[in-house]
């Protein structure tokens, strides 16, 4: 059989190259992970607003964890990364975490915050409080501080849902004035199902209040 020459030879090389490429399966990039039993359930605090990633290769960002947020480790770590399970499951860069739990800039939560009715509040709603409160039916967005970073879950704004029950973080409530609004610090249930701490708008200064005392059975 005659050997390919000239253009036929070039064509043979091109076809061979294409067939060779087609037979190669790209290697899956992996990340070495270990479990530290002494880290399981350990609390850490974010030093700054930190991107939360879906996977250990940090290729897909799902939310932004606000600064000074307490997070809970799963115990699984890698090179410069750590997995957390609260306030939602994901991966953070280790450099964004402080070794202590809380930095002392805010008061600790009262030990009976979830059971004592003095901390219980509810978002007003049109159904219970009248049409003037219809704007609250969709819930409120929470922030790490008034005028600060918005809470997010899987890229979407996070905060207490419509008519949700929230807990004041102390009594009397922690409040601030920012812009033309009063703000209050609360513990609320995130869209992830976990509990988060953040600031929500209590209402325009001197205007309608977004929170009311809990109804019987809600405390």
Short mmCIF file of N, CA and C in Angstrom, two decimals, residues 34-46 52 69-78 81-101:
data_model
loop_
_atom_site.label_atom_id
_atom_site.label_comp_id
_atom_site.label_asym_id
_atom_site.label_seq_id
_atom_site.Cartn_x
_atom_site.Cartn_y
_atom_site.Cartn_z
N UNK A 34 -9.21 16.26 55.16
CA UNK A 34 -9.08 15.42 56.34
C UNK A 34 -10.14 15.84 57.35
N UNK A 35 -10.46 14.93 58.28
CA UNK A 35 -11.40 15.28 59.35
C UNK A 35 -10.62 15.42 60.66
N UNK A 36 -10.79 16.59 61.28
CA UNK A 36 -10.20 16.87 62.57
C UNK A 36 -11.27 16.69 63.64
N UNK A 37 -11.18 15.62 64.42
CA UNK A 37 -12.21 15.36 65.42
C UNK A 37 -12.29 16.47 66.45
N UNK A 38 -11.16 17.16 66.69
CA UNK A 38 -11.17 18.24 67.67
C UNK A 38 -11.81 19.51 67.13
N UNK A 39 -12.15 19.53 65.84
CA UNK A 39 -12.81 20.69 65.23
C UNK A 39 -14.32 20.48 65.07
N UNK A 40 -14.81 19.26 65.27
CA UNK A 40 -16.23 18.98 65.04
C UNK A 40 -17.09 19.79 66.01
N UNK A 41 -17.99 20.61 65.47
CA UNK A 41 -18.89 21.41 66.29
C UNK A 41 -18.26 22.63 66.92
N UNK A 42 -17.00 22.93 66.56
CA UNK A 42 -16.31 24.07 67.14
C UNK A 42 -16.81 25.37 66.52
N UNK A 43 -16.90 26.41 67.34
CA UNK A 43 -17.37 27.71 66.89
C UNK A 43 -16.20 28.59 66.48
N UNK A 44 -16.38 29.31 65.39
CA UNK A 44 -15.41 30.31 64.92
C UNK A 44 -16.18 31.57 64.55
N UNK A 45 -15.47 32.65 64.30
CA UNK A 45 -16.10 33.92 63.92
C UNK A 45 -15.44 34.45 62.66
N UNK A 46 -16.23 34.95 61.72
CA UNK A 46 -15.67 35.52 60.50
C UNK A 46 -15.03 36.88 60.80
N UNK A 52 -18.96 32.20 50.79
CA UNK A 52 -19.20 30.80 51.15
C UNK A 52 -19.35 30.03 49.85
N UNK A 69 -19.74 37.03 62.11
CA UNK A 69 -20.76 35.99 62.20
C UNK A 69 -20.17 34.74 62.84
N UNK A 70 -20.87 34.17 63.81
CA UNK A 70 -20.42 32.93 64.42
C UNK A 70 -20.80 31.77 63.52
N UNK A 71 -19.83 30.93 63.18
CA UNK A 71 -20.06 29.76 62.33
C UNK A 71 -19.65 28.50 63.09
N UNK A 72 -20.19 27.36 62.69
CA UNK A 72 -19.88 26.09 63.33
C UNK A 72 -19.18 25.17 62.34
N UNK A 73 -18.02 24.66 62.73
CA UNK A 73 -17.23 23.79 61.86
C UNK A 73 -17.79 22.37 61.86
N UNK A 74 -17.63 21.68 60.72
CA UNK A 74 -17.99 20.27 60.64
C UNK A 74 -16.83 19.38 61.07
N UNK A 75 -15.61 19.94 61.06
CA UNK A 75 -14.41 19.17 61.36
C UNK A 75 -13.64 18.77 60.12
N UNK A 76 -14.23 18.93 58.93
CA UNK A 76 -13.56 18.60 57.68
C UNK A 76 -12.80 19.83 57.18
N UNK A 77 -11.50 19.66 56.96
CA UNK A 77 -10.65 20.78 56.54
C UNK A 77 -9.75 20.33 55.38
N UNK A 78 -9.22 21.33 54.70
CA UNK A 78 -8.26 21.09 53.63
C UNK A 78 -7.17 22.12 53.70
N UNK A 81 -8.74 25.75 53.74
CA UNK A 81 -10.20 25.78 53.66
C UNK A 81 -10.80 25.01 54.84
N UNK A 82 -12.04 25.33 55.18
CA UNK A 82 -12.75 24.63 56.25
C UNK A 82 -14.23 24.57 55.90
N UNK A 83 -14.85 23.44 56.20
CA UNK A 83 -16.29 23.30 55.96
C UNK A 83 -17.05 23.72 57.21
N UNK A 84 -18.17 24.42 57.01
CA UNK A 84 -19.04 24.81 58.12
C UNK A 84 -20.44 24.23 57.90
N UNK A 85 -21.20 24.11 59.01
CA UNK A 85 -22.58 23.61 58.91
C UNK A 85 -23.60 24.64 59.38
N UNK A 86 -23.14 25.70 60.05
CA UNK A 86 -24.00 26.78 60.48
C UNK A 86 -23.28 28.10 60.20
N UNK A 87 -23.98 29.15 59.73
CA UNK A 87 -25.43 29.24 59.55
C UNK A 87 -25.97 28.48 58.34
N UNK A 88 -25.08 28.00 57.45
CA UNK A 88 -25.49 27.12 56.36
C UNK A 88 -24.28 26.30 55.95
N UNK A 89 -24.52 25.20 55.26
CA UNK A 89 -23.43 24.30 54.88
C UNK A 89 -22.66 24.88 53.70
N UNK A 90 -21.34 24.85 53.81
CA UNK A 90 -20.50 25.34 52.72
C UNK A 90 -19.05 25.38 53.15
N UNK A 91 -18.22 25.98 52.30
CA UNK A 91 -16.77 26.04 52.52
C UNK A 91 -16.29 27.48 52.59
N UNK A 92 -15.44 27.75 53.57
CA UNK A 92 -14.84 29.07 53.75
C UNK A 92 -13.33 28.95 53.67
N UNK A 93 -12.68 30.04 53.28
CA UNK A 93 -11.22 30.08 53.40
C UNK A 93 -10.85 30.24 54.87
N UNK A 94 -9.91 29.45 55.32
CA UNK A 94 -9.52 29.47 56.73
C UNK A 94 -9.03 30.84 57.17
N UNK A 95 -8.43 31.59 56.26
CA UNK A 95 -7.89 32.91 56.60
C UNK A 95 -8.98 33.89 57.00
N UNK A 96 -10.25 33.57 56.64
CA UNK A 96 -11.35 34.49 56.97
C UNK A 96 -11.93 34.21 58.35
N UNK A 97 -11.39 33.21 59.06
CA UNK A 97 -11.95 32.81 60.36
C UNK A 97 -11.02 33.19 61.51
N UNK A 98 -11.62 33.73 62.56
CA UNK A 98 -10.90 33.99 63.80
C UNK A 98 -10.95 32.74 64.67
N UNK A 99 -9.91 32.53 65.48
CA UNK A 99 -9.85 31.32 66.28
C UNK A 99 -10.77 31.35 67.48
N UNK A 100 -11.35 32.50 67.79
CA UNK A 100 -12.27 32.59 68.91
C UNK A 100 -13.72 32.64 68.41
N UNK A 101 -14.65 32.46 69.31
CA UNK A 101 -16.07 32.48 68.97
C UNK A 101 -16.65 33.78 69.47
#
